[in-house]
Each structure stands twice: as C-alpha cells, then as structure tokens.
CSV table of C-alpha atoms in Angstrom, one decimal:
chain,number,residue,atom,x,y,z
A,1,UNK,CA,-63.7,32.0,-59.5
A,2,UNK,CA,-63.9,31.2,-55.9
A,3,UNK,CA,-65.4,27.3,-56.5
A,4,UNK,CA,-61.8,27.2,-58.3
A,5,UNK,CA,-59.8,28.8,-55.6
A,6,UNK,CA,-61.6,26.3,-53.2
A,7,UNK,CA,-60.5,23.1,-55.4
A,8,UNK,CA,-57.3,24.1,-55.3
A,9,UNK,CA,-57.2,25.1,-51.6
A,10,UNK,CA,-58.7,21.5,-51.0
A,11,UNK,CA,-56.2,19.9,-53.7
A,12,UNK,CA,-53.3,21.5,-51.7
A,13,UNK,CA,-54.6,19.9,-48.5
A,14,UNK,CA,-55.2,16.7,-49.9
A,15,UNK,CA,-51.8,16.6,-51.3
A,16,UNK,CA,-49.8,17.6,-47.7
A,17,UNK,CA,-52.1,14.9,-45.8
A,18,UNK,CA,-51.3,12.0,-47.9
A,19,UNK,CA,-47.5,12.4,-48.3
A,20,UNK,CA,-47.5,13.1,-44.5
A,21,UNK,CA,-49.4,9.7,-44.4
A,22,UNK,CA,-46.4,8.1,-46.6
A,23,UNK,CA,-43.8,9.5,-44.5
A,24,UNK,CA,-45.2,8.5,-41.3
A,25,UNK,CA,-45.0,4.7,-43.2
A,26,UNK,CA,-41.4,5.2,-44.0
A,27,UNK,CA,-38.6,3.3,-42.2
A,28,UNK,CA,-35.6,5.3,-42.4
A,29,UNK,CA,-31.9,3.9,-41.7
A,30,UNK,CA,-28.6,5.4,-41.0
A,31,UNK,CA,-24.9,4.7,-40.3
A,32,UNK,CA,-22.8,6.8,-39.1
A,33,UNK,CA,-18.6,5.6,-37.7
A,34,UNK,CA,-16.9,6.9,-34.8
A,35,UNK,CA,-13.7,7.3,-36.2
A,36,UNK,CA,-13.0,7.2,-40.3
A,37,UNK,CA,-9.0,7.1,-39.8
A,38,UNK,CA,-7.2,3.8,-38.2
A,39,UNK,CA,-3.9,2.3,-37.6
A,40,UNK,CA,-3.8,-1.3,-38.7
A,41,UNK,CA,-5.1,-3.0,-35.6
A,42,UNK,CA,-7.2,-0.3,-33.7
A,43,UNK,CA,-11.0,-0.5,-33.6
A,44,UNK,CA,-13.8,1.5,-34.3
A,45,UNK,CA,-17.6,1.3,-34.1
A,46,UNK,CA,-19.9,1.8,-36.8
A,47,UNK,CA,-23.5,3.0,-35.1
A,48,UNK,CA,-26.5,2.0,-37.2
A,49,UNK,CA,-29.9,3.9,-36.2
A,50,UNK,CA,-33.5,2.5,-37.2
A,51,UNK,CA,-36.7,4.0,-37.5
A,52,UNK,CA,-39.9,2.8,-38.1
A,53,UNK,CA,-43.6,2.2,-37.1
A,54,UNK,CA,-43.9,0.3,-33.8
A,55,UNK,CA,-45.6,-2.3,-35.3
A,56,UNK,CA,-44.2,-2.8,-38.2
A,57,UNK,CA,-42.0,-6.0,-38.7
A,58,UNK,CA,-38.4,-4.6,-39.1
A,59,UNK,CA,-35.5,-7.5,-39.5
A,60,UNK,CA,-31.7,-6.5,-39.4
A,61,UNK,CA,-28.9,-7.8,-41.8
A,62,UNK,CA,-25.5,-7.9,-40.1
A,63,UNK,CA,-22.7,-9.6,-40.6
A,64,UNK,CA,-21.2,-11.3,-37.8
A,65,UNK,CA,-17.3,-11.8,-38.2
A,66,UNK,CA,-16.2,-10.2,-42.2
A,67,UNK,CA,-17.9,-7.0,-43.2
A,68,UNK,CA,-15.9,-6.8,-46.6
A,69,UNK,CA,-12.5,-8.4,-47.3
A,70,UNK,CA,-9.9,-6.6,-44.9
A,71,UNK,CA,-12.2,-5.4,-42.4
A,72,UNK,CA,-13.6,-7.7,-40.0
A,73,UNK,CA,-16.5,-7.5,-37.4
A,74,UNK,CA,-15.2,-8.4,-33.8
A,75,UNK,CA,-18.7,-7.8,-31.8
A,76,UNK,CA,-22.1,-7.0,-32.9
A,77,UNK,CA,-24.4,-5.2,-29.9
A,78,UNK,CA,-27.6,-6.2,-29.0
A,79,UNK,CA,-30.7,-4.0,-30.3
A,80,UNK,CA,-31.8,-0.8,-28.5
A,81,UNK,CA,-35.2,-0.1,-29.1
A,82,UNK,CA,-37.1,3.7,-28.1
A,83,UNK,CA,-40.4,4.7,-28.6
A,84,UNK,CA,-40.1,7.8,-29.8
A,85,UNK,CA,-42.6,10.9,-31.4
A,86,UNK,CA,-45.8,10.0,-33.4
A,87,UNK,CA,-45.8,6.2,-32.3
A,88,UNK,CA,-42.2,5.8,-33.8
A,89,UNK,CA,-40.0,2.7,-32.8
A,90,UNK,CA,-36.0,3.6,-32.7
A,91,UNK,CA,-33.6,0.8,-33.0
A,92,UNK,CA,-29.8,1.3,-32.4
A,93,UNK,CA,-27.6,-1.5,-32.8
A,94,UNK,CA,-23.3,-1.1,-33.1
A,95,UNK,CA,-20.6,-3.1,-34.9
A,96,UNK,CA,-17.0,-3.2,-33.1
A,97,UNK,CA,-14.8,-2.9,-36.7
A,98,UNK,CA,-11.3,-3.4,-37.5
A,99,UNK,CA,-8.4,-3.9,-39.8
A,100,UNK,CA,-4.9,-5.5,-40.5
A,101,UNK,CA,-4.3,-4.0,-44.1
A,102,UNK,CA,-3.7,-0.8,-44.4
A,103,UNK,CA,-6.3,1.1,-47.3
A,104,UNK,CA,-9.0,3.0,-48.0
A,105,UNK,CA,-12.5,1.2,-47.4
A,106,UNK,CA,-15.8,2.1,-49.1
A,107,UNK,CA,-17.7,0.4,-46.3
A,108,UNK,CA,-20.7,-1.8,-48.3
A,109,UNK,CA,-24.2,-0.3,-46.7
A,110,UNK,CA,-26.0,-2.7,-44.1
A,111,UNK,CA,-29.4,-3.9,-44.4
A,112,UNK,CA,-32.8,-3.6,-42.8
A,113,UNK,CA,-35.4,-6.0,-44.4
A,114,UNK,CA,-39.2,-4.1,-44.3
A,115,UNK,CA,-41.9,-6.5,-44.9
A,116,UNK,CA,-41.1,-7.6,-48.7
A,117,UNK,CA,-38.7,-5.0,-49.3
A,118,UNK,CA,-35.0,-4.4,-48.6
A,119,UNK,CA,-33.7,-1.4,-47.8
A,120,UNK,CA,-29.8,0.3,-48.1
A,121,UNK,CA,-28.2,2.5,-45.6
A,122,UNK,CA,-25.8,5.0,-46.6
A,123,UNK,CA,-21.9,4.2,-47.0
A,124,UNK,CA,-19.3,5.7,-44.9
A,125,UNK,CA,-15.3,5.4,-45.6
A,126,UNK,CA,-12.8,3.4,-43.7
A,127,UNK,CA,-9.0,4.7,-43.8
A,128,UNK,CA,-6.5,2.0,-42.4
A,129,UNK,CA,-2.5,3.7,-42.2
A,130,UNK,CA,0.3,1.5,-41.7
A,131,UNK,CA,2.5,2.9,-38.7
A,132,UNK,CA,5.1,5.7,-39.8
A,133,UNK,CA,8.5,4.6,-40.8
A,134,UNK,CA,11.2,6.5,-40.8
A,135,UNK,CA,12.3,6.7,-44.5
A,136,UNK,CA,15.9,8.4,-44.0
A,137,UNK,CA,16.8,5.6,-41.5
A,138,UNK,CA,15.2,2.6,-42.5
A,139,UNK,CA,17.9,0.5,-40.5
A,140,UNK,CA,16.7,2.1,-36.9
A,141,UNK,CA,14.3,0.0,-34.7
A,142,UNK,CA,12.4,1.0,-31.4
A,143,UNK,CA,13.0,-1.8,-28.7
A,144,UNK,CA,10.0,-3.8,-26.8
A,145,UNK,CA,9.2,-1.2,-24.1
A,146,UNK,CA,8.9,-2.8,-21.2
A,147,UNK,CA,6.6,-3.5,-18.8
A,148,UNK,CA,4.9,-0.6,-16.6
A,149,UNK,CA,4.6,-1.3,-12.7
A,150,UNK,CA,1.3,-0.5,-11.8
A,151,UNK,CA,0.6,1.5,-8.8
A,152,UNK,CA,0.8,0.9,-5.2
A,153,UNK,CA,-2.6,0.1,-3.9
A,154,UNK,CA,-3.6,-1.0,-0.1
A,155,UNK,CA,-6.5,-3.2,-1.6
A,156,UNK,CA,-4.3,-5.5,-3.2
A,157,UNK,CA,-2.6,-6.6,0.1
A,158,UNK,CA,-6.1,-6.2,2.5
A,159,UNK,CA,-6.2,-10.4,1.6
A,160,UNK,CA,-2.5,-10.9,3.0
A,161,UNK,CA,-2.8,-8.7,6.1
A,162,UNK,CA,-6.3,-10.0,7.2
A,163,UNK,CA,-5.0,-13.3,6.9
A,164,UNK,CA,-1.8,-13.0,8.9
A,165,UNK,CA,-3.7,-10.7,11.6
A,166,UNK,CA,-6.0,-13.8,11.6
A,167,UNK,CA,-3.0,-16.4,11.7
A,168,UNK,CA,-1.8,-14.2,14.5
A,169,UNK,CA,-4.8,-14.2,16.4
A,170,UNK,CA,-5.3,-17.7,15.9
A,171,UNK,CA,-2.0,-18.6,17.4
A,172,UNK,CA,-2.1,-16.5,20.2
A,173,UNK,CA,-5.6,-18.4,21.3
A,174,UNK,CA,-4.0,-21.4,20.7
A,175,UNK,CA,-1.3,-20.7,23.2
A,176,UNK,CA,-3.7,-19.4,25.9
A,177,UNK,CA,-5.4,-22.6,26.2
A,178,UNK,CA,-3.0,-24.4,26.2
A,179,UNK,CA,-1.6,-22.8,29.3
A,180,UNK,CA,-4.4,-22.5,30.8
A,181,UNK,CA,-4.9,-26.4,31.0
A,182,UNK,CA,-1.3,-27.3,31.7
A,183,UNK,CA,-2.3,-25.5,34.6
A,184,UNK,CA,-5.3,-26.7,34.9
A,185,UNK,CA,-7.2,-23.5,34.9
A,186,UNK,CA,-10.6,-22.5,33.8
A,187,UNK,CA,-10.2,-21.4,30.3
A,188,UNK,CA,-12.5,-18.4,31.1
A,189,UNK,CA,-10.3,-16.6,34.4
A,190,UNK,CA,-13.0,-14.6,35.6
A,191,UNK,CA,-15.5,-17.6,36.2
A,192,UNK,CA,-13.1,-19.6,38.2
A,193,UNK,CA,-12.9,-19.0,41.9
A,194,UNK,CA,-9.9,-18.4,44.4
A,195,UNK,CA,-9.6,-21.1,46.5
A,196,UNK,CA,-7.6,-20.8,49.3
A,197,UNK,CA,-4.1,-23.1,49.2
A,198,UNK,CA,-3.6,-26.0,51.9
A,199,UNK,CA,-0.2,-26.2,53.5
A,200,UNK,CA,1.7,-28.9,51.8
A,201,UNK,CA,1.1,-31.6,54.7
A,202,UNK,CA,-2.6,-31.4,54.7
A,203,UNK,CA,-2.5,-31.5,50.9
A,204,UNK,CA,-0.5,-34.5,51.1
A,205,UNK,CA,-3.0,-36.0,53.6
A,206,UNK,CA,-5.9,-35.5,51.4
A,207,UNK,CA,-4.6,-36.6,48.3
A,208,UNK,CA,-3.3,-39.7,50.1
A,209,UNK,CA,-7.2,-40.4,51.7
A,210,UNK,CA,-8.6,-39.7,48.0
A,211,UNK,CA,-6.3,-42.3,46.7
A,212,UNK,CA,-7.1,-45.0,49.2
A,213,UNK,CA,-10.5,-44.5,48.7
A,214,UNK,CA,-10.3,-44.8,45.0
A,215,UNK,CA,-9.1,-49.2,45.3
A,216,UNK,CA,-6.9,-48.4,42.2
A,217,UNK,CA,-4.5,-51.5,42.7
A,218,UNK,CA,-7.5,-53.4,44.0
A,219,UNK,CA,-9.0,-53.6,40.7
A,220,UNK,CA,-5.6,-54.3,39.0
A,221,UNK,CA,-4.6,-51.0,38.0
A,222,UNK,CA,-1.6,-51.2,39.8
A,223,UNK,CA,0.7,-48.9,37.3
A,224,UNK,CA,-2.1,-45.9,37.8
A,225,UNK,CA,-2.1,-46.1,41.5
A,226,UNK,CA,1.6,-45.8,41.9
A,227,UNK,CA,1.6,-43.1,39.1
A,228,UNK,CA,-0.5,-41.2,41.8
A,229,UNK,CA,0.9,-42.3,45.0
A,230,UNK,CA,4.6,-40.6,43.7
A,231,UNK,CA,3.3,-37.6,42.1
A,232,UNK,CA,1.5,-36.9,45.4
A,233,UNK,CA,5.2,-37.7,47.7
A,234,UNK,CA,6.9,-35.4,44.5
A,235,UNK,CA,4.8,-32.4,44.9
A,236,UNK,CA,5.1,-32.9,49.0
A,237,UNK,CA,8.6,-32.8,48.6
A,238,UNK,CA,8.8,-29.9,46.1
A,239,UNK,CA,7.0,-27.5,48.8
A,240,UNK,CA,8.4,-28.8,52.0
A,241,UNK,CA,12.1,-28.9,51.0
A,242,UNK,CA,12.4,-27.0,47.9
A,243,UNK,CA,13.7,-29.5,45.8
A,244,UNK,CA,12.5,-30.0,42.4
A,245,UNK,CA,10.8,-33.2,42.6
A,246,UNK,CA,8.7,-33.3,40.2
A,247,UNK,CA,11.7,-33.4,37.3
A,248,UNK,CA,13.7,-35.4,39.2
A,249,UNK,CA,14.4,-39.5,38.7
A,250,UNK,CA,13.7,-41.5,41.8
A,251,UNK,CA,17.5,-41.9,41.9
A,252,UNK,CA,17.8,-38.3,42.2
A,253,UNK,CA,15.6,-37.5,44.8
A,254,UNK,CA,17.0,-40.2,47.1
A,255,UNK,CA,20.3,-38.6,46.9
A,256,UNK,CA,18.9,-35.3,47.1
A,257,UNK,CA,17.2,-36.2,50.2
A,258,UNK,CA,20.1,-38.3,52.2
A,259,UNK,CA,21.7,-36.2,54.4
A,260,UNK,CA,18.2,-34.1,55.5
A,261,UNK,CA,18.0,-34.5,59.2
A,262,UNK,CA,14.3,-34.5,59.3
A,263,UNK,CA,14.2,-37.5,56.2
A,264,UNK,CA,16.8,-39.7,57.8
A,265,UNK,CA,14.3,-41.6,60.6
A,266,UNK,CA,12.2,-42.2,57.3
A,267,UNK,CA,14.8,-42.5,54.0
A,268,UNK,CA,14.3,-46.0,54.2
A,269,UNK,CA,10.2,-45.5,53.7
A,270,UNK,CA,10.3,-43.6,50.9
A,271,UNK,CA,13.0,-45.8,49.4
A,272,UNK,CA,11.1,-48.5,49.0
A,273,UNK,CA,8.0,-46.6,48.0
A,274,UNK,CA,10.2,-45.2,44.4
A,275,UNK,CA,11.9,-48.0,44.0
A,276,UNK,CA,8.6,-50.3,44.0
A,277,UNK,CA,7.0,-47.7,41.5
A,278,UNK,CA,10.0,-48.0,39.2
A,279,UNK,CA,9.4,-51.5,39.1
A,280,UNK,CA,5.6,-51.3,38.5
A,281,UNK,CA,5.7,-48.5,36.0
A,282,UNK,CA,8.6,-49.3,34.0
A,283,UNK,CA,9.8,-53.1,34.4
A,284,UNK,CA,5.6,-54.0,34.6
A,285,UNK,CA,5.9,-56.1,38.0
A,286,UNK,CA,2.4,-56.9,39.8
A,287,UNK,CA,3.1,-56.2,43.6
A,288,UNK,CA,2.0,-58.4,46.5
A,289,UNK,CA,-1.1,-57.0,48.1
A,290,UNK,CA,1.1,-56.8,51.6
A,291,UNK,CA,3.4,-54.5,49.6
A,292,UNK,CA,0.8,-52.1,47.9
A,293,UNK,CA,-0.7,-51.6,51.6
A,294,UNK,CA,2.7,-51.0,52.8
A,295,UNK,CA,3.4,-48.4,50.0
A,296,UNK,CA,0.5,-46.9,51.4
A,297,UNK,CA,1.5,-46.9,55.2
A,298,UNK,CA,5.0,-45.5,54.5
A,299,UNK,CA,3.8,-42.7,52.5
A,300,UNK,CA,1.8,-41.3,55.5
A,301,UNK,CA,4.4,-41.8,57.6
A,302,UNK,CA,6.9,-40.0,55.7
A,303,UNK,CA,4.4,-37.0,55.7
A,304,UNK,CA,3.8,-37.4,59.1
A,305,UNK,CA,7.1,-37.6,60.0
A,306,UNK,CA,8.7,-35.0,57.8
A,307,UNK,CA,5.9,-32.4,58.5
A,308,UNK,CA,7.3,-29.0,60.4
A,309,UNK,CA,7.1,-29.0,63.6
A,310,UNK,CA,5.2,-26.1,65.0
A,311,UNK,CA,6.8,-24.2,67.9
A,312,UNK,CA,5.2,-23.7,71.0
A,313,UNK,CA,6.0,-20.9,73.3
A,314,UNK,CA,6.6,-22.0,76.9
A,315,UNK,CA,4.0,-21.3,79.6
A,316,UNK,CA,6.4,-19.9,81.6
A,317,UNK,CA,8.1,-17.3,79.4
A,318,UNK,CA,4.8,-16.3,78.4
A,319,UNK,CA,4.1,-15.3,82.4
A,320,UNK,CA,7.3,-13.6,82.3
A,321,UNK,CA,6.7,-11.5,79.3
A,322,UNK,CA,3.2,-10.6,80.6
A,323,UNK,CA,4.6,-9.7,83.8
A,324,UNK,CA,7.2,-7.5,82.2
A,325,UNK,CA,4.8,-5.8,80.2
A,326,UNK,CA,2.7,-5.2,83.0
A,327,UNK,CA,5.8,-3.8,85.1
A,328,UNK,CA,6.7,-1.3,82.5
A,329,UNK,CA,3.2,0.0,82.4
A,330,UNK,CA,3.1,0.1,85.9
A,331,UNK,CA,6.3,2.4,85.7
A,332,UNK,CA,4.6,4.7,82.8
A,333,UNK,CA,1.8,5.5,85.0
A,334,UNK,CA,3.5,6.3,88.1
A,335,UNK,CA,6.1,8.7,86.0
C-alpha cells in the first residue's frame, strides 16, 4: 500500500516537472488594438507582444503597407526586446492601421515563425463608420472651417528683434567712426590726449614750415602742395576773421575779404596765391619755380601781416596807476 502511494506521489511529480519544462519552451503571442471603432480616415495601433526563450530564434511576419483589403499599414515600429522572469525574452513591436471604407474588419492574425513552426496570434475586430449624415436634410452642407490663428508667442519674433537690435547697433557703430575720423579723432576717446590749441597765427606758421620742408612741388607734385598751401591760409582765415573759409570758392573769399582794413596792405598776396591754385588744381598748369617760391613768401606774409596786434600798455600810465594805487593806500592807513 504505501510502495503504491509512493508511485503515484512520484508519478504526480514527474508529471508537473515535465509540462512545466514544455511551458517554459513555449513562445506565446498576442495582439491586442487600441481602439476597435474608427471613422474612415483615423488611425489606430495594433500592439503585438512576444514571448519566448532568449535564445531561441524567433522571426516576425508583418506586413508593411496592406494588412487585408481596406485596411492598410502606414508604419510598422521597430522591435522592443525585455528580458524578463525565468530567462524569458519579450518582444513588442506596433502597427499604425487605418481605413477609407467604412465596415466591419476580422483583422487576419499576424505571424511569428519559431524554428520550423509557424505560429497564429489571436484576431481582434476593426469597425470603420462613415461620418453621420443627416438623413432628414440631406440637402444641408457644413462649410470648410477655416483656418485657426495660432497663439501669440514671443519666441516666434526673438529672430526679428535680435536682428534689428543688431542692425541698430551696427549702424550706430558705424556712425561713431565715422565721426570720429572726419574729425580726426582717436576712435577709442579715452586713449587720446588733450593737447593744448595754438592760436591761429602760430598754427599757421607751423603748418607753413612743415610744408616747406616737405619739397612737394620740388618733386612735381605741384596740385598736392597747393591743395595744402590753401587749406592752411583757409583755416587761418576761418579763426582769425570768422569767415567760413573752408566752404568758400576762392572767388568768395576775395570778396569777403576786400574791404578788411587789416587784409588791404596784403589782398593783392593772397590773390595771387588762390588764383594760382585754381589754375594748378583745376585747369592742370605747372608753375614756374619763381612762382611756387613766391606762393610761399606771400602766404607768410599775409599771416604775418594780418596777425592781431597785441596791445601794450604804456610805461607811463602804468607809473600813474601804480602811483594812484599807492596814494589811496596811503590815504586808507592814515584814516
């Protein structure tokens, strides 16, 4: 009795161990769809779920554009594999589905080839519905709606405003520097010193010896050495009479200049100075050397001549305002 209750003990053991064996060999395969009711045109996904040994060679069936005729396969995913439990291998793997005729579907089941065997999933239903028409007024028709204005966001325009900011920036750095050098300033103001302005005369003086010593007409540039000689008389005149020289014709500034008491002794220097420089610069005329050493010669003596004439106080008035001053404090002390 208990050597048969001990066979079938063992029997019953035997028998749970080997189909656990089987089972752990099985690969198992299921579908399952997100939504079973469409309307013609919308999509759904159908999930398909794999299991099987890791090691065991597992190949998927899926259609890549027509599942059945009227529904059609727009993507296929790629493969997710797990490892899960008990040295298990989990592969998901989607199909984006849907539909332009409207009926009910009896999806085919998808397949999963296992070494020399093919295995079935299960089947799932597809419903595709037509969009609802009003049957009691078949004549009525919705109009296109039309087209929604999407919000107002900053981030669309950051590319606009940086860019005029930028254009803005640009332009104003552009103008700076070009003030600066009609100027003719340092671009960078704090690096350039102050240097102290020379009366017009002894600017005039020195501008005049730097010319000399330069031999401009000497080595036949005859048009740049009167192109200095009257911008040097212009700017002399601009500071010692206040007369705009420097935008003036040579015309202009001989007319300007006629009746000035102080030009009159030399009006007839400075004549011939501008109206030789006319000639040079604009009719191209190559002066005598005599000439371009008398340019020279009149324009220091129209500085010299035209300079202001600092006024010195008389010896004797000074004694007399000393004296005076000395008188009154002479007064204050006695009172």
């Amino acid at each position: 009795m208990k050597w048969f209750k001990k066979s079938i003990l063992f029997l019953v053991m035997s028998v749970s161990i080997l189909c656990e064996t089987v089972y752990a060999q099985q690969t198992l395969i299921d579908v399952k769809i997100d939504s079973a009711a469409i309307l013609i045109g919308e999509q759904t996904k159908l999930h398909l779920t794999v299991t099987t040994d890791k090691d065991r060679p597992v190949h998927l069936l899926l259609p890549t554009d027509t599942l059945m005729r009227g529904v059609e396969v727009l993507e296929v995913s790629t493969p997710d594999s797990t490892l899960i439990e008990n040295d298990r291998l989990l592969i998901k793997q989607d199909l984006l589905l849907t539909s332009f005729d409207s009926s009910l579907y009896l999806l085919p089941p998808l397949k999963v080839v296992d070494g020399n065997d093919t295995l079935l999933s299960n089947q799932v239903a597809l419903k595709v519905s037509t969009i609802p028409v009003n049957t009691d007024n078949p004549e009525e028709f919705n109009d296109i709606k039309g087209v929604w204005k999407p919000p107002f966001v900053w981030a669309d325009y950051y590319p606009i405003i940086f860019g005029v900011l930028l254009a803005l920036f640009l332009l104003c750095i552009i103008v700076y520097i070009i003030k600066r050098l009609k100027n003719r300033k340092s671009l960078l103001p704090f690096s350039e010193p102050e240097v102290p302005k020379l009366p017009p005369y002894e600017q005039a003086i020195k501008e005049l010896d730097e010319l000399k010593g330069q031999k401009l007409w000497q080595q036949g540039l005859n048009k740049e050495y009167y192109t200095l000689l009257t911008e040097t008389l212009r700017r002399y005149i601009d500071e010692r009479f206040g007369v705009n020289a420097m935008e003036m014709t040579s015309s202009d500034i001989l007319d300007m200049l006629r009746g000035v008491p102080e030009v009159k002794p030399v009006y007839d220097k400075l004549q011939q100075i501008l109206q030789l420089a006319d000639f040079v610069k604009f009719a191209k005329i190559h002066p005598l050397p005599d000439e371009n050493d008398l340019s020279m010669a009149n324009a220091y003596l129209f500085v010299n001549e035209t300079k202001p004439v600092e006024v010195v106080p008389d010896k004797a008035e000074e004694s007399e305002e000393e004296d005076k001053s000395s008188n009154d404090i002479k007064k204050k002390e006695e009172e």
